[in-house]
Amino acid sequence: IASEVGGLAYLVQDGETGYLVPSRSPEKLANRIERMLTTPARRKTMGNNAAELAQDYQWGGIAERLLTAFDNLLQPQIQRRVS
């Protein structure tokens, strides 16, 4: 359960990997907490979904994506210098 602010609003997929609530909304936060506490099957599914999504944010994968992006940016420049 996270507030709809900053990176949290990007990372938490409402209803799939957790719940998003508007910031400064204690009633909606309480409602989501109650829902998580009273629906163990849903809680487990969301936890599994969140764990799967978290795999995309391991340092090895992030580093690999960055290296690929840098390579794609530099490749045209390298080809021009070789030509």
PDB file of N, CA and C in Angstrom, residues 11-79:
ATOM      1  N   LEU A  11       5.875   2.611  -9.446  1.00  0.00           N
ATOM      2  CA  LEU A  11       6.238   1.225  -9.153  1.00  0.00           C
ATOM      3  C   LEU A  11       5.066   0.345  -8.753  1.00  0.00           C
ATOM      4  N   VAL A  12       4.159   0.878  -7.967  1.00  0.00           N
ATOM      5  CA  VAL A  12       3.028   0.076  -7.500  1.00  0.00           C
ATOM      6  C   VAL A  12       1.929   0.113  -8.557  1.00  0.00           C
ATOM      7  N   GLN A  13       1.575  -1.055  -9.043  1.00  0.00           N
ATOM      8  CA  GLN A  13       0.499  -1.162 -10.032  1.00  0.00           C
ATOM      9  C   GLN A  13      -0.782  -1.454  -9.256  1.00  0.00           C
ATOM     10  N   ASP A  14      -1.627  -0.444  -9.158  1.00  0.00           N
ATOM     11  CA  ASP A  14      -2.814  -0.517  -8.314  1.00  0.00           C
ATOM     12  C   ASP A  14      -3.665  -1.739  -8.632  1.00  0.00           C
ATOM     13  N   GLY A  15      -3.901  -2.544  -7.614  1.00  0.00           N
ATOM     14  CA  GLY A  15      -4.726  -3.732  -7.757  1.00  0.00           C
ATOM     15  C   GLY A  15      -3.969  -4.944  -8.264  1.00  0.00           C
ATOM     16  N   GLU A  16      -2.726  -4.764  -8.710  1.00  0.00           N
ATOM     17  CA  GLU A  16      -1.926  -5.869  -9.235  1.00  0.00           C
ATOM     18  C   GLU A  16      -0.760  -6.215  -8.313  1.00  0.00           C
ATOM     19  N   THR A  17       0.043  -5.198  -7.971  1.00  0.00           N
ATOM     20  CA  THR A  17       1.205  -5.428  -7.108  1.00  0.00           C
ATOM     21  C   THR A  17       1.025  -4.767  -5.743  1.00  0.00           C
ATOM     22  N   GLY A  18      -0.098  -4.156  -5.544  1.00  0.00           N
ATOM     23  CA  GLY A  18      -0.397  -3.463  -4.293  1.00  0.00           C
ATOM     24  C   GLY A  18      -1.527  -2.490  -4.534  1.00  0.00           C
ATOM     25  N   TYR A  19      -1.687  -1.598  -3.599  1.00  0.00           N
ATOM     26  CA  TYR A  19      -2.728  -0.579  -3.740  1.00  0.00           C
ATOM     27  C   TYR A  19      -2.102   0.803  -3.649  1.00  0.00           C
ATOM     28  N   LEU A  20      -2.594   1.712  -4.459  1.00  0.00           N
ATOM     29  CA  LEU A  20      -2.229   3.115  -4.374  1.00  0.00           C
ATOM     30  C   LEU A  20      -3.378   3.876  -3.738  1.00  0.00           C
ATOM     31  N   VAL A  21      -3.040   4.798  -2.882  1.00  0.00           N
ATOM     32  CA  VAL A  21      -4.056   5.655  -2.268  1.00  0.00           C
ATOM     33  C   VAL A  21      -3.616   7.108  -2.441  1.00  0.00           C
ATOM     34  N   PRO A  22      -4.573   7.992  -2.588  1.00  0.00           N
ATOM     35  CA  PRO A  22      -4.209   9.409  -2.681  1.00  0.00           C
ATOM     36  C   PRO A  22      -3.496   9.848  -1.403  1.00  0.00           C
ATOM     37  N   SER A  23      -2.511  10.731  -1.555  1.00  0.00           N
ATOM     38  CA  SER A  23      -1.830  11.224  -0.363  1.00  0.00           C
ATOM     39  C   SER A  23      -2.820  12.015   0.498  1.00  0.00           C
ATOM     40  N   ARG A  24      -2.579  11.976   1.769  1.00  0.00           N
ATOM     41  CA  ARG A  24      -3.419  12.684   2.746  1.00  0.00           C
ATOM     42  C   ARG A  24      -4.875  12.218   2.715  1.00  0.00           C
ATOM     43  N   SER A  25      -5.036  10.915   2.562  1.00  0.00           N
ATOM     44  CA  SER A  25      -6.372  10.339   2.532  1.00  0.00           C
ATOM     45  C   SER A  25      -6.442   9.176   3.528  1.00  0.00           C
ATOM     46  N   PRO A  26      -6.516   9.484   4.805  1.00  0.00           N
ATOM     47  CA  PRO A  26      -6.470   8.436   5.820  1.00  0.00           C
ATOM     48  C   PRO A  26      -7.608   7.424   5.724  1.00  0.00           C
ATOM     49  N   GLU A  27      -8.786   7.848   5.307  1.00  0.00           N
ATOM     50  CA  GLU A  27      -9.904   6.906   5.195  1.00  0.00           C
ATOM     51  C   GLU A  27      -9.644   5.873   4.105  1.00  0.00           C
ATOM     52  N   LYS A  28      -9.141   6.314   2.971  1.00  0.00           N
ATOM     53  CA  LYS A  28      -8.844   5.379   1.883  1.00  0.00           C
ATOM     54  C   LYS A  28      -7.680   4.473   2.260  1.00  0.00           C
ATOM     55  N   LEU A  29      -6.695   5.008   2.974  1.00  0.00           N
ATOM     56  CA  LEU A  29      -5.583   4.191   3.442  1.00  0.00           C
ATOM     57  C   LEU A  29      -6.094   3.117   4.402  1.00  0.00           C
ATOM     58  N   ALA A  30      -6.939   3.501   5.334  1.00  0.00           N
ATOM     59  CA  ALA A  30      -7.503   2.537   6.284  1.00  0.00           C
ATOM     60  C   ALA A  30      -8.308   1.461   5.559  1.00  0.00           C
ATOM     61  N   ASN A  31      -9.051   1.865   4.538  1.00  0.00           N
ATOM     62  CA  ASN A  31      -9.836   0.912   3.761  1.00  0.00           C
ATOM     63  C   ASN A  31      -8.944  -0.116   3.074  1.00  0.00           C
ATOM     64  N   ARG A  32      -7.847   0.340   2.499  1.00  0.00           N
ATOM     65  CA  ARG A  32      -6.922  -0.580   1.819  1.00  0.00           C
ATOM     66  C   ARG A  32      -6.209  -1.489   2.819  1.00  0.00           C
ATOM     67  N   ILE A  33      -5.856  -0.966   3.962  1.00  0.00           N
ATOM     68  CA  ILE A  33      -5.229  -1.798   4.999  1.00  0.00           C
ATOM     69  C   ILE A  33      -6.196  -2.891   5.422  1.00  0.00           C
ATOM     70  N   GLU A  34      -7.449  -2.514   5.654  1.00  0.00           N
ATOM     71  CA  GLU A  34      -8.457  -3.502   6.051  1.00  0.00           C
ATOM     72  C   GLU A  34      -8.634  -4.558   4.961  1.00  0.00           C
ATOM     73  N   ARG A  35      -8.675  -4.122   3.720  1.00  0.00           N
ATOM     74  CA  ARG A  35      -8.845  -5.059   2.614  1.00  0.00           C
ATOM     75  C   ARG A  35      -7.673  -6.047   2.557  1.00  0.00           C
ATOM     76  N   MET A  36      -6.464  -5.558   2.744  1.00  0.00           N
ATOM     77  CA  MET A  36      -5.295  -6.448   2.727  1.00  0.00           C
ATOM     78  C   MET A  36      -5.347  -7.442   3.887  1.00  0.00           C
ATOM     79  N   LEU A  37      -5.772  -6.986   5.047  1.00  0.00           N
ATOM     80  CA  LEU A  37      -5.818  -7.860   6.218  1.00  0.00           C
ATOM     81  C   LEU A  37      -6.917  -8.918   6.128  1.00  0.00           C
ATOM     82  N   THR A  38      -7.968  -8.623   5.396  1.00  0.00           N
ATOM     83  CA  THR A  38      -9.114  -9.536   5.368  1.00  0.00           C
ATOM     84  C   THR A  38      -9.190 -10.406   4.114  1.00  0.00           C
ATOM     85  N   THR A  39      -8.259 -10.223   3.178  1.00  0.00           N
ATOM     86  CA  THR A  39      -8.269 -11.042   1.958  1.00  0.00           C
ATOM     87  C   THR A  39      -6.886 -11.665   1.744  1.00  0.00           C
ATOM     88  N   PRO A  40      -6.598 -12.737   2.499  1.00  0.00           N
ATOM     89  CA  PRO A  40      -5.263 -13.338   2.413  1.00  0.00           C
ATOM     90  C   PRO A  40      -4.901 -13.842   1.012  1.00  0.00           C
ATOM     91  N   ALA A  41      -5.850 -14.371   0.261  1.00  0.00           N
ATOM     92  CA  ALA A  41      -5.541 -14.863  -1.084  1.00  0.00           C
ATOM     93  C   ALA A  41      -5.120 -13.704  -1.989  1.00  0.00           C
ATOM     94  N   ARG A  42      -5.828 -12.601  -1.901  1.00  0.00           N
ATOM     95  CA  ARG A  42      -5.500 -11.410  -2.709  1.00  0.00           C
ATOM     96  C   ARG A  42      -4.140 -10.862  -2.292  1.00  0.00           C
ATOM     97  N   ARG A  43      -3.901 -10.826  -1.000  1.00  0.00           N
ATOM     98  CA  ARG A  43      -2.628 -10.344  -0.464  1.00  0.00           C
ATOM     99  C   ARG A  43      -1.470 -11.192  -1.001  1.00  0.00           C
ATOM    100  N   LYS A  44      -1.666 -12.505  -1.023  1.00  0.00           N
ATOM    101  CA  LYS A  44      -0.628 -13.407  -1.519  1.00  0.00           C
ATOM    102  C   LYS A  44      -0.387 -13.190  -3.009  1.00  0.00           C
ATOM    103  N   THR A  45      -1.460 -13.060  -3.780  1.00  0.00           N
ATOM    104  CA  THR A  45      -1.329 -12.826  -5.218  1.00  0.00           C
ATOM    105  C   THR A  45      -0.583 -11.523  -5.487  1.00  0.00           C
ATOM    106  N   MET A  46      -0.961 -10.461  -4.794  1.00  0.00           N
ATOM    107  CA  MET A  46      -0.284  -9.177  -4.983  1.00  0.00           C
ATOM    108  C   MET A  46       1.176  -9.276  -4.576  1.00  0.00           C
ATOM    109  N   GLY A  47       1.457  -9.974  -3.489  1.00  0.00           N
ATOM    110  CA  GLY A  47       2.840 -10.146  -3.056  1.00  0.00           C
ATOM    111  C   GLY A  47       3.662 -10.884  -4.092  1.00  0.00           C
ATOM    112  N   ASN A  48       3.098 -11.932  -4.663  1.00  0.00           N
ATOM    113  CA  ASN A  48       3.799 -12.671  -5.723  1.00  0.00           C
ATOM    114  C   ASN A  48       4.024 -11.800  -6.954  1.00  0.00           C
ATOM    115  N   ASN A  49       2.992 -11.027  -7.327  1.00  0.00           N
ATOM    116  CA  ASN A  49       3.120 -10.120  -8.474  1.00  0.00           C
ATOM    117  C   ASN A  49       4.205  -9.074  -8.220  1.00  0.00           C
ATOM    118  N   ALA A  50       4.234  -8.535  -7.005  1.00  0.00           N
ATOM    119  CA  ALA A  50       5.232  -7.518  -6.666  1.00  0.00           C
ATOM    120  C   ALA A  50       6.636  -8.111  -6.677  1.00  0.00           C
ATOM    121  N   ALA A  51       6.783  -9.326  -6.170  1.00  0.00           N
ATOM    122  CA  ALA A  51       8.098  -9.978  -6.169  1.00  0.00           C
ATOM    123  C   ALA A  51       8.578 -10.220  -7.598  1.00  0.00           C
ATOM    124  N   GLU A  52       7.665 -10.598  -8.476  1.00  0.00           N
ATOM    125  CA  GLU A  52       8.025 -10.813  -9.883  1.00  0.00           C
ATOM    126  C   GLU A  52       8.448  -9.503 -10.544  1.00  0.00           C
ATOM    127  N   LEU A  53       7.702  -8.446 -10.290  1.00  0.00           N
ATOM    128  CA  LEU A  53       8.035  -7.133 -10.842  1.00  0.00           C
ATOM    129  C   LEU A  53       9.385  -6.658 -10.310  1.00  0.00           C
ATOM    130  N   ALA A  54       9.671  -6.925  -9.052  1.00  0.00           N
ATOM    131  CA  ALA A  54      10.931  -6.488  -8.445  1.00  0.00           C
ATOM    132  C   ALA A  54      12.141  -7.087  -9.143  1.00  0.00           C
ATOM    133  N   GLN A  55      11.976  -8.229  -9.776  1.00  0.00           N
ATOM    134  CA  GLN A  55      13.084  -8.850 -10.501  1.00  0.00           C
ATOM    135  C   GLN A  55      13.616  -7.925 -11.602  1.00  0.00           C
ATOM    136  N   ASP A  56      12.734  -7.097 -12.150  1.00  0.00           N
ATOM    137  CA  ASP A  56      13.152  -6.154 -13.198  1.00  0.00           C
ATOM    138  C   ASP A  56      14.062  -5.052 -12.670  1.00  0.00           C
ATOM    139  N   TYR A  57      14.127  -4.909 -11.356  1.00  0.00           N
ATOM    140  CA  TYR A  57      14.891  -3.823 -10.749  1.00  0.00           C
ATOM    141  C   TYR A  57      16.127  -4.307 -10.007  1.00  0.00           C
ATOM    142  N   GLN A  58      16.572  -5.538 -10.281  1.00  0.00           N
ATOM    143  CA  GLN A  58      17.823  -6.008  -9.702  1.00  0.00           C
ATOM    144  C   GLN A  58      18.974  -5.293 -10.402  1.00  0.00           C
ATOM    145  N   TRP A  59      20.056  -5.060  -9.665  1.00  0.00           N
ATOM    146  CA  TRP A  59      21.174  -4.287 -10.208  1.00  0.00           C
ATOM    147  C   TRP A  59      21.749  -4.902 -11.478  1.00  0.00           C
ATOM    148  N   GLY A  60      21.824  -6.211 -11.553  1.00  0.00           N
ATOM    149  CA  GLY A  60      22.358  -6.839 -12.758  1.00  0.00           C
ATOM    150  C   GLY A  60      21.555  -6.492 -13.991  1.00  0.00           C
ATOM    151  N   GLY A  61      20.233  -6.544 -13.877  1.00  0.00           N
ATOM    152  CA  GLY A  61      19.365  -6.207 -15.006  1.00  0.00           C
ATOM    153  C   GLY A  61      19.420  -4.736 -15.354  1.00  0.00           C
ATOM    154  N   ILE A  62      19.469  -3.890 -14.340  1.00  0.00           N
ATOM    155  CA  ILE A  62      19.557  -2.445 -14.579  1.00  0.00           C
ATOM    156  C   ILE A  62      20.869  -2.115 -15.285  1.00  0.00           C
ATOM    157  N   ALA A  63      21.967  -2.697 -14.800  1.00  0.00           N
ATOM    158  CA  ALA A  63      23.275  -2.449 -15.427  1.00  0.00           C
ATOM    159  C   ALA A  63      23.272  -2.905 -16.878  1.00  0.00           C
ATOM    160  N   GLU A  64      22.692  -4.055 -17.140  1.00  0.00           N
ATOM    161  CA  GLU A  64      22.637  -4.569 -18.510  1.00  0.00           C
ATOM    162  C   GLU A  64      21.840  -3.633 -19.421  1.00  0.00           C
ATOM    163  N   ARG A  65      20.699  -3.132 -18.927  1.00  0.00           N
ATOM    164  CA  ARG A  65      19.895  -2.205 -19.732  1.00  0.00           C
ATOM    165  C   ARG A  65      20.648  -0.888 -19.973  1.00  0.00           C
ATOM    166  N   LEU A  66      21.368  -0.411 -18.963  1.00  0.00           N
ATOM    167  CA  LEU A  66      22.152   0.812 -19.136  1.00  0.00           C
ATOM    168  C   LEU A  66      23.264   0.613 -20.164  1.00  0.00           C
ATOM    169  N   LEU A  67      23.970  -0.503 -20.077  1.00  0.00           N
ATOM    170  CA  LEU A  67      25.032  -0.775 -21.040  1.00  0.00           C
ATOM    171  C   LEU A  67      24.485  -0.868 -22.463  1.00  0.00           C
ATOM    172  N   THR A  68      23.340  -1.489 -22.613  1.00  0.00           N
ATOM    173  CA  THR A  68      22.709  -1.577 -23.926  1.00  0.00           C
ATOM    174  C   THR A  68      22.331  -0.191 -24.439  1.00  0.00           C
ATOM    175  N   ALA A  69      21.777   0.639 -23.563  1.00  0.00           N
ATOM    176  CA  ALA A  69      21.393   1.998 -23.962  1.00  0.00           C
ATOM    177  C   ALA A  69      22.632   2.803 -24.367  1.00  0.00           C
ATOM    178  N   PHE A  70      23.707   2.708 -23.577  1.00  0.00           N
ATOM    179  CA  PHE A  70      24.935   3.421 -23.917  1.00  0.00           C
ATOM    180  C   PHE A  70      25.506   2.922 -25.237  1.00  0.00           C
ATOM    181  N   ASP A  71      25.482   1.618 -25.418  1.00  0.00           N
ATOM    182  CA  ASP A  71      25.982   1.033 -26.659  1.00  0.00           C
ATOM    183  C   ASP A  71      25.183   1.546 -27.852  1.00  0.00           C
ATOM    184  N   ASN A  72      23.866   1.600 -27.708  1.00  0.00           N
ATOM    185  CA  ASN A  72      23.016   2.095 -28.794  1.00  0.00           C
ATOM    186  C   ASN A  72      23.284   3.563 -29.095  1.00  0.00           C
ATOM    187  N   LEU A  73      23.599   4.344 -28.070  1.00  0.00           N
ATOM    188  CA  LEU A  73      23.908   5.759 -28.282  1.00  0.00           C
ATOM    189  C   LEU A  73      25.269   5.951 -28.941  1.00  0.00           C
ATOM    190  N   LEU A  74      26.237   5.142 -28.559  1.00  0.00           N
ATOM    191  CA  LEU A  74      27.598   5.305 -29.055  1.00  0.00           C
ATOM    192  C   LEU A  74      27.836   4.641 -30.400  1.00  0.00           C
ATOM    193  N   GLN A  75      27.092   3.621 -30.726  1.00  0.00           N
ATOM    194  CA  GLN A  75      27.317   2.850 -31.949  1.00  0.00           C
ATOM    195  C   GLN A  75      27.340   3.721 -33.205  1.00  0.00           C
ATOM    196  N   PRO A  76      26.398   4.628 -33.410  1.00  0.00           N
ATOM    197  CA  PRO A  76      26.451   5.465 -34.630  1.00  0.00           C
ATOM    198  C   PRO A  76      27.720   6.316 -34.686  1.00  0.00           C
ATOM    199  N   GLN A  77      28.193   6.799 -33.560  1.00  0.00           N
ATOM    200  CA  GLN A  77      29.398   7.621 -33.533  1.00  0.00           C
ATOM    201  C   GLN A  77      30.631   6.791 -33.859  1.00  0.00           C
ATOM    202  N   ILE A  78      30.669   5.582 -33.350  1.00  0.00           N
ATOM    203  CA  ILE A  78      31.794   4.684 -33.629  1.00  0.00           C
ATOM    204  C   ILE A  78      31.806   4.340 -35.114  1.00  0.00           C
ATOM    205  N   GLN A  79      30.646   4.077 -35.689  1.00  0.00           N
ATOM    206  CA  GLN A  79      30.569   3.715 -37.108  1.00  0.00           C
ATOM    207  C   GLN A  79      31.013   4.886 -37.998  1.00  0.00           C
TER     208      GLN A  79
END
